[in-house]
Amino acid sequence: MSTETREREQSTTKRRKRGNGLVALVFLSPLLVIYLVYFLYSIFFLGQTSMQRVGISLLRPLEVGFENFALLLADSVFWQSIGNNLVYAAISILAALTIAFFIAVSLSTGVRGRRIFYLVFLLPALMPVSLVATIFGSMLQERFGVLNETLRAVGLGALAQSWLTEPGLAYAAVAVIFCYLIGLPVMYYTADLAALPTSSLEAARIDGAGTFRIMRSIIYPMMRGTHITVILALLLGSFRALEQVLFSTDGGPGTTTEIVGTYLYGYVNSGGKTIGFASAASIVVLLIALVISLVQMYATRIPKADR
């Protein structure tokens, strides 16, 4: 093939790709415009109201500069809610990297009772989180909750506790809810397990490696990309969490289980001129989430650079 013919074919290929890109842009442009307007307006609204003292009606705002941010940064409850978010995220990530991974591998190998696993762990991921949290909250009620009533029925009434009013128990109860909602990580692992090369697994089987050795030494390291996706999704998702706490403990007792979602929800619905304060808190939370995303992106690029 001559140089002139090769250059002509390359030029034709470039024009075809450029044409396909323009067609895709035309079809995506309405959605891109909607998202652009939505996000720009949201950021503008937060930036404007964060400098004001204004109520939910947004009437007669009073310009206060950075006063809302100063009050926010001095609020210990806000930092407590940030800390609770990170703790709950760490607990859910630990559960996802262990329990969810084991469940996904078990389901992919055709373990007995897989329908029960789907029902117990995947069904909640398809249900409203508010419903799951409400059910958990009702089960843990001190007087008529299913857990305490069951303990009393089997003669273990001494073990019945005030699960939602004792600070330590309430904190643990919310952590259990976060751990239970691992259906999405199970789906991630299940989908990516189907794409793993089988040659390494077959070689390990031939060498006599057991099931748990294959899971720990071969499958788990090969799913590094999935682990990163799960960690990032759960970490950032924790800052969008609301129903897990709102419909179970409502942030109580006191502010023991307060998270960012319930913190903002309380100020937005307080009835006072707190919208500016809530907007300032939202901006700080967005910045924290952005920093986490950037750190995560940088951390995932280091091994690639080493290779």
JSON list of C-alpha atoms in Angstrom, two decimals, residues 13-178:
[
{"chain": "A", "resi": 13, "resn": "THR", "atom": "CA", "xyz": [-11.28, 7.51, 9.05]},
{"chain": "A", "resi": 14, "resn": "LYS", "atom": "CA", "xyz": [-10.76, 10.81, 10.84]},
{"chain": "A", "resi": 15, "resn": "ARG", "atom": "CA", "xyz": [-13.65, 12.44, 8.98]},
{"chain": "A", "resi": 16, "resn": "ARG", "atom": "CA", "xyz": [-15.90, 9.49, 9.80]},
{"chain": "A", "resi": 17, "resn": "LYS", "atom": "CA", "xyz": [-15.01, 9.67, 13.50]},
{"chain": "A", "resi": 18, "resn": "ARG", "atom": "CA", "xyz": [-15.54, 13.43, 13.48]},
{"chain": "A", "resi": 19, "resn": "GLY", "atom": "CA", "xyz": [-18.93, 12.97, 11.87]},
{"chain": "A", "resi": 20, "resn": "ASN", "atom": "CA", "xyz": [-19.94, 10.32, 14.40]},
{"chain": "A", "resi": 21, "resn": "GLY", "atom": "CA", "xyz": [-18.86, 12.62, 17.21]},
{"chain": "A", "resi": 22, "resn": "LEU", "atom": "CA", "xyz": [-20.98, 15.47, 15.86]},
{"chain": "A", "resi": 23, "resn": "VAL", "atom": "CA", "xyz": [-24.00, 13.20, 15.55]},
{"chain": "A", "resi": 24, "resn": "ALA", "atom": "CA", "xyz": [-23.56, 12.03, 19.14]},
{"chain": "A", "resi": 25, "resn": "LEU", "atom": "CA", "xyz": [-23.19, 15.63, 20.29]},
{"chain": "A", "resi": 26, "resn": "VAL", "atom": "CA", "xyz": [-26.45, 16.60, 18.57]},
{"chain": "A", "resi": 27, "resn": "PHE", "atom": "CA", "xyz": [-28.37, 13.84, 20.33]},
{"chain": "A", "resi": 28, "resn": "LEU", "atom": "CA", "xyz": [-26.76, 14.56, 23.69]},
{"chain": "A", "resi": 29, "resn": "SER", "atom": "CA", "xyz": [-26.99, 18.35, 23.51]},
{"chain": "A", "resi": 30, "resn": "PRO", "atom": "CA", "xyz": [-30.51, 18.66, 25.05]},
{"chain": "A", "resi": 31, "resn": "LEU", "atom": "CA", "xyz": [-29.47, 16.54, 28.04]},
{"chain": "A", "resi": 32, "resn": "LEU", "atom": "CA", "xyz": [-26.18, 18.42, 28.38]},
{"chain": "A", "resi": 33, "resn": "VAL", "atom": "CA", "xyz": [-28.02, 21.76, 28.35]},
{"chain": "A", "resi": 34, "resn": "ILE", "atom": "CA", "xyz": [-30.43, 20.59, 31.04]},
{"chain": "A", "resi": 35, "resn": "TYR", "atom": "CA", "xyz": [-27.62, 19.34, 33.27]},
{"chain": "A", "resi": 36, "resn": "LEU", "atom": "CA", "xyz": [-25.55, 22.46, 32.66]},
{"chain": "A", "resi": 37, "resn": "VAL", "atom": "CA", "xyz": [-28.40, 24.79, 33.58]},
{"chain": "A", "resi": 38, "resn": "TYR", "atom": "CA", "xyz": [-29.37, 22.66, 36.57]},
{"chain": "A", "resi": 39, "resn": "PHE", "atom": "CA", "xyz": [-25.90, 22.49, 38.09]},
{"chain": "A", "resi": 40, "resn": "LEU", "atom": "CA", "xyz": [-24.99, 26.10, 37.31]},
{"chain": "A", "resi": 41, "resn": "TYR", "atom": "CA", "xyz": [-28.20, 27.34, 38.86]},
{"chain": "A", "resi": 42, "resn": "SER", "atom": "CA", "xyz": [-27.74, 25.13, 41.92]},
{"chain": "A", "resi": 43, "resn": "ILE", "atom": "CA", "xyz": [-24.20, 26.40, 42.48]},
{"chain": "A", "resi": 44, "resn": "PHE", "atom": "CA", "xyz": [-25.31, 30.00, 41.93]},
{"chain": "A", "resi": 45, "resn": "PHE", "atom": "CA", "xyz": [-28.22, 29.57, 44.37]},
{"chain": "A", "resi": 46, "resn": "LEU", "atom": "CA", "xyz": [-26.01, 28.07, 47.07]},
{"chain": "A", "resi": 47, "resn": "GLY", "atom": "CA", "xyz": [-23.35, 30.74, 46.60]},
{"chain": "A", "resi": 48, "resn": "GLN", "atom": "CA", "xyz": [-25.89, 33.57, 46.74]},
{"chain": "A", "resi": 49, "resn": "THR", "atom": "CA", "xyz": [-27.92, 32.36, 49.72]},
{"chain": "A", "resi": 50, "resn": "SER", "atom": "CA", "xyz": [-24.83, 31.34, 51.71]},
{"chain": "A", "resi": 51, "resn": "MET", "atom": "CA", "xyz": [-24.05, 35.05, 52.03]},
{"chain": "A", "resi": 52, "resn": "GLN", "atom": "CA", "xyz": [-27.54, 35.87, 53.32]},
{"chain": "A", "resi": 53, "resn": "ARG", "atom": "CA", "xyz": [-29.74, 35.45, 56.37]},
{"chain": "A", "resi": 54, "resn": "VAL", "atom": "CA", "xyz": [-33.01, 34.35, 54.81]},
{"chain": "A", "resi": 55, "resn": "GLY", "atom": "CA", "xyz": [-35.92, 32.00, 55.45]},
{"chain": "A", "resi": 56, "resn": "ILE", "atom": "CA", "xyz": [-37.50, 29.33, 53.32]},
{"chain": "A", "resi": 57, "resn": "SER", "atom": "CA", "xyz": [-39.63, 31.92, 51.51]},
{"chain": "A", "resi": 58, "resn": "LEU", "atom": "CA", "xyz": [-36.42, 33.66, 50.29]},
{"chain": "A", "resi": 59, "resn": "LEU", "atom": "CA", "xyz": [-38.09, 37.03, 50.94]},
{"chain": "A", "resi": 60, "resn": "ARG", "atom": "CA", "xyz": [-36.24, 40.07, 52.31]},
{"chain": "A", "resi": 61, "resn": "PRO", "atom": "CA", "xyz": [-32.77, 38.48, 52.54]},
{"chain": "A", "resi": 62, "resn": "LEU", "atom": "CA", "xyz": [-30.17, 40.20, 54.70]},
{"chain": "A", "resi": 63, "resn": "GLU", "atom": "CA", "xyz": [-26.63, 40.23, 53.38]},
{"chain": "A", "resi": 64, "resn": "VAL", "atom": "CA", "xyz": [-24.23, 38.92, 56.05]},
{"chain": "A", "resi": 65, "resn": "GLY", "atom": "CA", "xyz": [-21.09, 38.14, 54.06]},
{"chain": "A", "resi": 66, "resn": "PHE", "atom": "CA", "xyz": [-19.16, 35.15, 55.41]},
{"chain": "A", "resi": 67, "resn": "GLU", "atom": "CA", "xyz": [-20.94, 35.14, 58.76]},
{"chain": "A", "resi": 68, "resn": "ASN", "atom": "CA", "xyz": [-22.73, 31.85, 57.98]},
{"chain": "A", "resi": 69, "resn": "PHE", "atom": "CA", "xyz": [-19.43, 30.14, 57.22]},
{"chain": "A", "resi": 70, "resn": "ALA", "atom": "CA", "xyz": [-17.88, 31.46, 60.45]},
{"chain": "A", "resi": 71, "resn": "LEU", "atom": "CA", "xyz": [-20.82, 30.18, 62.50]},
{"chain": "A", "resi": 72, "resn": "LEU", "atom": "CA", "xyz": [-20.71, 26.85, 60.68]},
{"chain": "A", "resi": 73, "resn": "LEU", "atom": "CA", "xyz": [-17.01, 26.24, 61.22]},
{"chain": "A", "resi": 74, "resn": "ALA", "atom": "CA", "xyz": [-17.47, 27.01, 64.94]},
{"chain": "A", "resi": 75, "resn": "ASP", "atom": "CA", "xyz": [-20.36, 24.56, 65.28]},
{"chain": "A", "resi": 76, "resn": "SER", "atom": "CA", "xyz": [-19.20, 21.35, 66.96]},
{"chain": "A", "resi": 77, "resn": "VAL", "atom": "CA", "xyz": [-22.36, 19.49, 65.87]},
{"chain": "A", "resi": 78, "resn": "PHE", "atom": "CA", "xyz": [-21.49, 20.07, 62.23]},
{"chain": "A", "resi": 79, "resn": "TRP", "atom": "CA", "xyz": [-18.04, 18.55, 62.67]},
{"chain": "A", "resi": 80, "resn": "GLN", "atom": "CA", "xyz": [-19.57, 15.71, 64.65]},
{"chain": "A", "resi": 81, "resn": "SER", "atom": "CA", "xyz": [-21.92, 15.00, 61.73]},
{"chain": "A", "resi": 82, "resn": "ILE", "atom": "CA", "xyz": [-18.95, 14.99, 59.34]},
{"chain": "A", "resi": 83, "resn": "GLY", "atom": "CA", "xyz": [-17.13, 12.56, 61.61]},
{"chain": "A", "resi": 84, "resn": "ASN", "atom": "CA", "xyz": [-20.19, 10.30, 61.85]},
{"chain": "A", "resi": 85, "resn": "ASN", "atom": "CA", "xyz": [-20.47, 10.28, 58.06]},
{"chain": "A", "resi": 86, "resn": "LEU", "atom": "CA", "xyz": [-16.87, 9.15, 57.72]},
{"chain": "A", "resi": 87, "resn": "VAL", "atom": "CA", "xyz": [-17.23, 6.48, 60.40]},
{"chain": "A", "resi": 88, "resn": "TYR", "atom": "CA", "xyz": [-20.41, 5.07, 58.85]},
{"chain": "A", "resi": 89, "resn": "ALA", "atom": "CA", "xyz": [-18.76, 5.17, 55.43]},
{"chain": "A", "resi": 90, "resn": "ALA", "atom": "CA", "xyz": [-15.73, 3.27, 56.76]},
{"chain": "A", "resi": 91, "resn": "ILE", "atom": "CA", "xyz": [-18.00, 0.63, 58.33]},
{"chain": "A", "resi": 92, "resn": "SER", "atom": "CA", "xyz": [-20.03, 0.19, 55.15]},
{"chain": "A", "resi": 93, "resn": "ILE", "atom": "CA", "xyz": [-16.84, 0.01, 53.04]},
{"chain": "A", "resi": 94, "resn": "LEU", "atom": "CA", "xyz": [-15.41, -2.67, 55.33]},
{"chain": "A", "resi": 95, "resn": "ALA", "atom": "CA", "xyz": [-18.65, -4.65, 55.05]},
{"chain": "A", "resi": 96, "resn": "ALA", "atom": "CA", "xyz": [-18.67, -4.24, 51.26]},
{"chain": "A", "resi": 97, "resn": "LEU", "atom": "CA", "xyz": [-15.05, -5.36, 50.78]},
{"chain": "A", "resi": 98, "resn": "THR", "atom": "CA", "xyz": [-15.62, -8.47, 52.87]},
{"chain": "A", "resi": 99, "resn": "ILE", "atom": "CA", "xyz": [-19.25, -9.54, 53.20]},
{"chain": "A", "resi": 100, "resn": "ALA", "atom": "CA", "xyz": [-20.46, -8.18, 49.85]},
{"chain": "A", "resi": 101, "resn": "PHE", "atom": "CA", "xyz": [-17.49, -9.70, 48.05]},
{"chain": "A", "resi": 102, "resn": "PHE", "atom": "CA", "xyz": [-18.07, -13.10, 49.66]},
{"chain": "A", "resi": 103, "resn": "ILE", "atom": "CA", "xyz": [-21.79, -12.98, 48.83]},
{"chain": "A", "resi": 104, "resn": "ALA", "atom": "CA", "xyz": [-21.09, -12.05, 45.20]},
{"chain": "A", "resi": 105, "resn": "VAL", "atom": "CA", "xyz": [-18.59, -14.90, 44.78]},
{"chain": "A", "resi": 106, "resn": "SER", "atom": "CA", "xyz": [-21.00, -17.33, 46.42]},
{"chain": "A", "resi": 107, "resn": "LEU", "atom": "CA", "xyz": [-23.82, -16.26, 44.12]},
{"chain": "A", "resi": 108, "resn": "SER", "atom": "CA", "xyz": [-21.63, -16.55, 41.03]},
{"chain": "A", "resi": 109, "resn": "THR", "atom": "CA", "xyz": [-20.61, -20.11, 41.95]},
{"chain": "A", "resi": 110, "resn": "GLY", "atom": "CA", "xyz": [-24.21, -21.27, 42.26]},
{"chain": "A", "resi": 111, "resn": "VAL", "atom": "CA", "xyz": [-24.25, -21.80, 46.02]},
{"chain": "A", "resi": 112, "resn": "ARG", "atom": "CA", "xyz": [-27.32, -23.41, 47.52]},
{"chain": "A", "resi": 113, "resn": "GLY", "atom": "CA", "xyz": [-29.94, -21.02, 48.81]},
{"chain": "A", "resi": 114, "resn": "ARG", "atom": "CA", "xyz": [-28.84, -18.25, 46.47]},
{"chain": "A", "resi": 115, "resn": "ARG", "atom": "CA", "xyz": [-32.45, -17.05, 46.26]},
{"chain": "A", "resi": 116, "resn": "ILE", "atom": "CA", "xyz": [-32.34, -16.35, 49.98]},
{"chain": "A", "resi": 117, "resn": "PHE", "atom": "CA", "xyz": [-29.17, -14.30, 49.51]},
{"chain": "A", "resi": 118, "resn": "TYR", "atom": "CA", "xyz": [-30.84, -12.33, 46.74]},
{"chain": "A", "resi": 119, "resn": "LEU", "atom": "CA", "xyz": [-33.89, -11.74, 48.93]},
{"chain": "A", "resi": 120, "resn": "VAL", "atom": "CA", "xyz": [-31.97, -10.72, 52.04]},
{"chain": "A", "resi": 121, "resn": "PHE", "atom": "CA", "xyz": [-29.25, -8.54, 50.52]},
{"chain": "A", "resi": 122, "resn": "LEU", "atom": "CA", "xyz": [-30.29, -7.48, 47.01]},
{"chain": "A", "resi": 123, "resn": "LEU", "atom": "CA", "xyz": [-33.96, -6.74, 47.58]},
{"chain": "A", "resi": 124, "resn": "PRO", "atom": "CA", "xyz": [-33.26, -3.88, 50.06]},
{"chain": "A", "resi": 125, "resn": "ALA", "atom": "CA", "xyz": [-31.09, -2.24, 47.38]},
{"chain": "A", "resi": 126, "resn": "LEU", "atom": "CA", "xyz": [-34.17, -2.08, 45.14]},
{"chain": "A", "resi": 127, "resn": "MET", "atom": "CA", "xyz": [-36.45, -0.75, 47.88]},
{"chain": "A", "resi": 128, "resn": "PRO", "atom": "CA", "xyz": [-36.68, 2.84, 49.16]},
{"chain": "A", "resi": 129, "resn": "VAL", "atom": "CA", "xyz": [-34.05, 3.41, 51.83]},
{"chain": "A", "resi": 130, "resn": "SER", "atom": "CA", "xyz": [-36.67, 5.20, 53.93]},
{"chain": "A", "resi": 131, "resn": "LEU", "atom": "CA", "xyz": [-38.74, 2.02, 54.06]},
{"chain": "A", "resi": 132, "resn": "VAL", "atom": "CA", "xyz": [-35.77, -0.12, 55.12]},
{"chain": "A", "resi": 133, "resn": "ALA", "atom": "CA", "xyz": [-34.76, 2.38, 57.83]},
{"chain": "A", "resi": 134, "resn": "THR", "atom": "CA", "xyz": [-38.34, 2.66, 59.08]},
{"chain": "A", "resi": 135, "resn": "ILE", "atom": "CA", "xyz": [-38.62, -1.12, 59.38]},
{"chain": "A", "resi": 136, "resn": "PHE", "atom": "CA", "xyz": [-35.33, -1.29, 61.27]},
{"chain": "A", "resi": 137, "resn": "GLY", "atom": "CA", "xyz": [-36.46, 1.53, 63.56]},
{"chain": "A", "resi": 138, "resn": "SER", "atom": "CA", "xyz": [-39.76, -0.19, 64.36]},
{"chain": "A", "resi": 139, "resn": "MET", "atom": "CA", "xyz": [-38.00, -3.52, 65.00]},
{"chain": "A", "resi": 140, "resn": "LEU", "atom": "CA", "xyz": [-35.71, -1.87, 67.54]},
{"chain": "A", "resi": 141, "resn": "GLN", "atom": "CA", "xyz": [-38.39, -0.04, 69.52]},
{"chain": "A", "resi": 142, "resn": "GLU", "atom": "CA", "xyz": [-38.01, -0.60, 73.25]},
{"chain": "A", "resi": 143, "resn": "ARG", "atom": "CA", "xyz": [-41.59, -1.55, 74.16]},
{"chain": "A", "resi": 144, "resn": "PHE", "atom": "CA", "xyz": [-43.13, -3.20, 71.12]},
{"chain": "A", "resi": 145, "resn": "GLY", "atom": "CA", "xyz": [-40.15, -3.77, 68.84]},
{"chain": "A", "resi": 146, "resn": "VAL", "atom": "CA", "xyz": [-39.78, -7.21, 67.28]},
{"chain": "A", "resi": 147, "resn": "LEU", "atom": "CA", "xyz": [-36.29, -7.72, 68.71]},
{"chain": "A", "resi": 148, "resn": "ASN", "atom": "CA", "xyz": [-37.20, -7.01, 72.34]},
{"chain": "A", "resi": 149, "resn": "GLU", "atom": "CA", "xyz": [-40.50, -8.87, 72.08]},
{"chain": "A", "resi": 150, "resn": "THR", "atom": "CA", "xyz": [-38.70, -11.91, 70.70]},
{"chain": "A", "resi": 151, "resn": "LEU", "atom": "CA", "xyz": [-36.14, -11.80, 73.51]},
{"chain": "A", "resi": 152, "resn": "ARG", "atom": "CA", "xyz": [-38.94, -11.63, 76.07]},
{"chain": "A", "resi": 153, "resn": "ALA", "atom": "CA", "xyz": [-40.85, -14.47, 74.40]},
{"chain": "A", "resi": 154, "resn": "VAL", "atom": "CA", "xyz": [-37.89, -16.86, 74.65]},
{"chain": "A", "resi": 155, "resn": "GLY", "atom": "CA", "xyz": [-37.13, -15.96, 78.25]},
{"chain": "A", "resi": 156, "resn": "LEU", "atom": "CA", "xyz": [-34.28, -13.55, 77.54]},
{"chain": "A", "resi": 157, "resn": "GLY", "atom": "CA", "xyz": [-36.06, -10.39, 78.57]},
{"chain": "A", "resi": 158, "resn": "ALA", "atom": "CA", "xyz": [-33.02, -9.28, 80.53]},
{"chain": "A", "resi": 159, "resn": "LEU", "atom": "CA", "xyz": [-31.26, -8.72, 77.20]},
{"chain": "A", "resi": 160, "resn": "ALA", "atom": "CA", "xyz": [-33.95, -6.32, 75.95]},
{"chain": "A", "resi": 161, "resn": "GLN", "atom": "CA", "xyz": [-32.47, -2.87, 75.54]},
{"chain": "A", "resi": 162, "resn": "SER", "atom": "CA", "xyz": [-33.39, 0.68, 74.63]},
{"chain": "A", "resi": 163, "resn": "TRP", "atom": "CA", "xyz": [-31.74, 0.24, 71.26]},
{"chain": "A", "resi": 164, "resn": "LEU", "atom": "CA", "xyz": [-32.61, 3.68, 69.88]},
{"chain": "A", "resi": 165, "resn": "THR", "atom": "CA", "xyz": [-32.31, 5.83, 73.01]},
{"chain": "A", "resi": 166, "resn": "GLU", "atom": "CA", "xyz": [-28.98, 4.65, 74.44]},
{"chain": "A", "resi": 167, "resn": "PRO", "atom": "CA", "xyz": [-26.17, 6.54, 72.63]},
{"chain": "A", "resi": 168, "resn": "GLY", "atom": "CA", "xyz": [-23.87, 3.56, 72.08]},
{"chain": "A", "resi": 169, "resn": "LEU", "atom": "CA", "xyz": [-26.64, 1.20, 71.02]},
{"chain": "A", "resi": 170, "resn": "ALA", "atom": "CA", "xyz": [-28.22, 3.79, 68.71]},
{"chain": "A", "resi": 171, "resn": "TYR", "atom": "CA", "xyz": [-24.88, 4.43, 67.05]},
{"chain": "A", "resi": 172, "resn": "ALA", "atom": "CA", "xyz": [-24.40, 0.69, 66.52]},
{"chain": "A", "resi": 173, "resn": "ALA", "atom": "CA", "xyz": [-27.96, 0.34, 65.18]},
{"chain": "A", "resi": 174, "resn": "VAL", "atom": "CA", "xyz": [-27.34, 2.96, 62.48]},
{"chain": "A", "resi": 175, "resn": "ALA", "atom": "CA", "xyz": [-24.04, 1.27, 61.62]},
{"chain": "A", "resi": 176, "resn": "VAL", "atom": "CA", "xyz": [-25.92, -2.01, 61.12]},
{"chain": "A", "resi": 177, "resn": "ILE", "atom": "CA", "xyz": [-28.32, -0.28, 58.72]},
{"chain": "A", "resi": 178, "resn": "PHE", "atom": "CA", "xyz": [-25.40, 1.05, 56.67]}
]
